[in-house]
DNA sequence: AAATATTTTTAGATTAGACTAAATACTATG
DNA sequence: CATAGTATTTAGTCTAATCTAAAAATATTT
């Protein structure tokens, strides 16, 4: 049986894999999990014995097929729960992560599948991230960062890269959310800040903000 | 912070306390939890240090006020989740226990309170057990066992004592559930078996069955 | 009330997951 | 390409929760 901890590691490795084509480094997982590198090494060995990761000393890890499946099962639960919290329990999108971190470990296939049905088979969570279906398949938009959007081209916000409460609440204050139409009116060459139209209001956002917003043209 | 395990012990002690006015014995908790008595002794000491139980060597334990509160918080979550599983996720009343055992450990006051609101402040779970409200107060019916019901007195099933899947599915087959009207037509002196009217059908039930059904006259 | 049976506790060991400190292997620079 | 710097692993501890086996206390029976 999976312990809570092995699940956390698998999920961390899965997410870290998204950003690199090669193997995932010990330290990068240590930082994500909030553990020391030596603890991570221990866990890599253990996951390797369980054939959930491929691990060679000093060479980092990569998930096996079985490891990917296990990670996706957790991601599926995490995102379904986040959706539930927002759609039915009055949670804001910046409050759901910590609770979903707990709920994602609940073991019951029936629960997961019934929750999915109850939510009417959502394809994306409150942050715009895709939800794996029962077969663990998910389709993501071909989204791009707001920094890539040409001037005066219509687009819609479909996700965020930074999921921190601070950033999400900042977007709330700016009235930017999933589904908000966005148009870049002007790009300032000096500091790459953007003058945009978001919904009905026009406002200025920094480059740092823009590179954490996903849009679909 | 409470570990998963201390919560399980507190809940077990709470439930065991319901059936006795004196202290709860080491072995009785060992049996409930599925642990050896020596492990239980260790945990009693630990809970005692945390002032959640009163413990004297060889004298068993009793919950302190703080211990009762902690236990009730868990019971509250357990019963709310059971209600949710049955009312919205198509779980049958015999399937909910195992999943609720996991869900009851999720830590988030907001989650619990919003779930309660979403369910419209239920007072009883699918087995007829009372759900503590936000202030941890609960009101139980003055229910009695079906064995106590006089002949030809109208009553309604309001709960079950045995929560096992086997018993609950047996009741399903007999079409007895919470809310079912019940009338005792005849009590067999020989083996105390009952001839009853349950809803529209008349049927025979054993004494063992009758002493696991709570009714309200 | 003594002897026996049962319950409970103690002592010492085990496991999973984490840690620190030291050793070893990679990587990048001069 | 040697060496300094960084990343990773190893070795040895620690803690929480469990266990077994043996000892001690309580309860029951004769």
PDB file of N, CA and C in Angstrom, chain B residues 21 45 62 75 85 100 104 108 114 124 137 156 186 210:
ATOM      1  N   UNK B  21     -20.280   3.629  32.528  1.00  0.00           N
ATOM      2  CA  UNK B  21     -20.204   4.857  33.316  1.00  0.00           C
ATOM      3  C   UNK B  21     -18.821   4.987  33.953  1.00  0.00           C
ATOM      4  N   UNK B  45      -0.647   6.717  27.879  1.00  0.00           N
ATOM      5  CA  UNK B  45       0.329   7.606  28.527  1.00  0.00           C
ATOM      6  C   UNK B  45       0.504   8.889  27.741  1.00  0.00           C
ATOM      7  N   UNK B  62     -10.366   7.740  31.064  1.00  0.00           N
ATOM      8  CA  UNK B  62     -11.589   8.467  30.725  1.00  0.00           C
ATOM      9  C   UNK B  62     -11.155   9.749  30.033  1.00  0.00           C
ATOM     10  N   UNK B  75     -16.143  12.858  15.347  1.00  0.00           N
ATOM     11  CA  UNK B  75     -17.463  12.253  15.119  1.00  0.00           C
ATOM     12  C   UNK B  75     -18.288  13.136  14.191  1.00  0.00           C
ATOM     13  N   UNK B  85     -21.873  11.288   1.429  1.00  0.00           N
ATOM     14  CA  UNK B  85     -21.666  10.147   0.539  1.00  0.00           C
ATOM     15  C   UNK B  85     -22.992   9.529   0.120  1.00  0.00           C
ATOM     16  N   UNK B 100     -15.491   7.173   5.286  1.00  0.00           N
ATOM     17  CA  UNK B 100     -15.613   8.241   6.287  1.00  0.00           C
ATOM     18  C   UNK B 100     -14.505   8.154   7.332  1.00  0.00           C
ATOM     19  N   UNK B 104     -12.693  11.668   7.944  1.00  0.00           N
ATOM     20  CA  UNK B 104     -12.852  12.324   9.244  1.00  0.00           C
ATOM     21  C   UNK B 104     -11.555  12.955   9.750  1.00  0.00           C
ATOM     22  N   UNK B 108      -9.728  20.939   8.361  1.00  0.00           N
ATOM     23  CA  UNK B 108     -10.096  22.239   7.816  1.00  0.00           C
ATOM     24  C   UNK B 108     -11.464  22.603   8.367  1.00  0.00           C
ATOM     25  N   UNK B 114     -18.627  24.267   5.871  1.00  0.00           N
ATOM     26  CA  UNK B 114     -19.265  24.451   4.574  1.00  0.00           C
ATOM     27  C   UNK B 114     -19.981  23.180   4.132  1.00  0.00           C
ATOM     28  N   UNK B 124     -28.898  14.087  11.687  1.00  0.00           N
ATOM     29  CA  UNK B 124     -28.589  12.670  11.872  1.00  0.00           C
ATOM     30  C   UNK B 124     -27.935  12.106  10.621  1.00  0.00           C
ATOM     31  N   UNK B 137     -22.708  20.280  19.956  1.00  0.00           N
ATOM     32  CA  UNK B 137     -23.892  19.819  20.657  1.00  0.00           C
ATOM     33  C   UNK B 137     -24.727  18.949  19.730  1.00  0.00           C
ATOM     34  N   UNK B 156     -41.419   4.073  14.691  1.00  0.00           N
ATOM     35  CA  UNK B 156     -40.651   4.296  13.460  1.00  0.00           C
ATOM     36  C   UNK B 156     -39.197   3.925  13.713  1.00  0.00           C
ATOM     37  N   UNK B 186     -46.732  -9.789  16.916  1.00  0.00           N
ATOM     38  CA  UNK B 186     -46.710 -10.965  17.791  1.00  0.00           C
ATOM     39  C   UNK B 186     -45.293 -11.222  18.281  1.00  0.00           C
ATOM     40  N   UNK B 210     -33.834  -7.770  16.255  1.00  0.00           N
ATOM     41  CA  UNK B 210     -34.630  -6.768  16.964  1.00  0.00           C
ATOM     42  C   UNK B 210     -33.794  -5.948  17.940  1.00  0.00           C
TER      43      UNK B 210
END
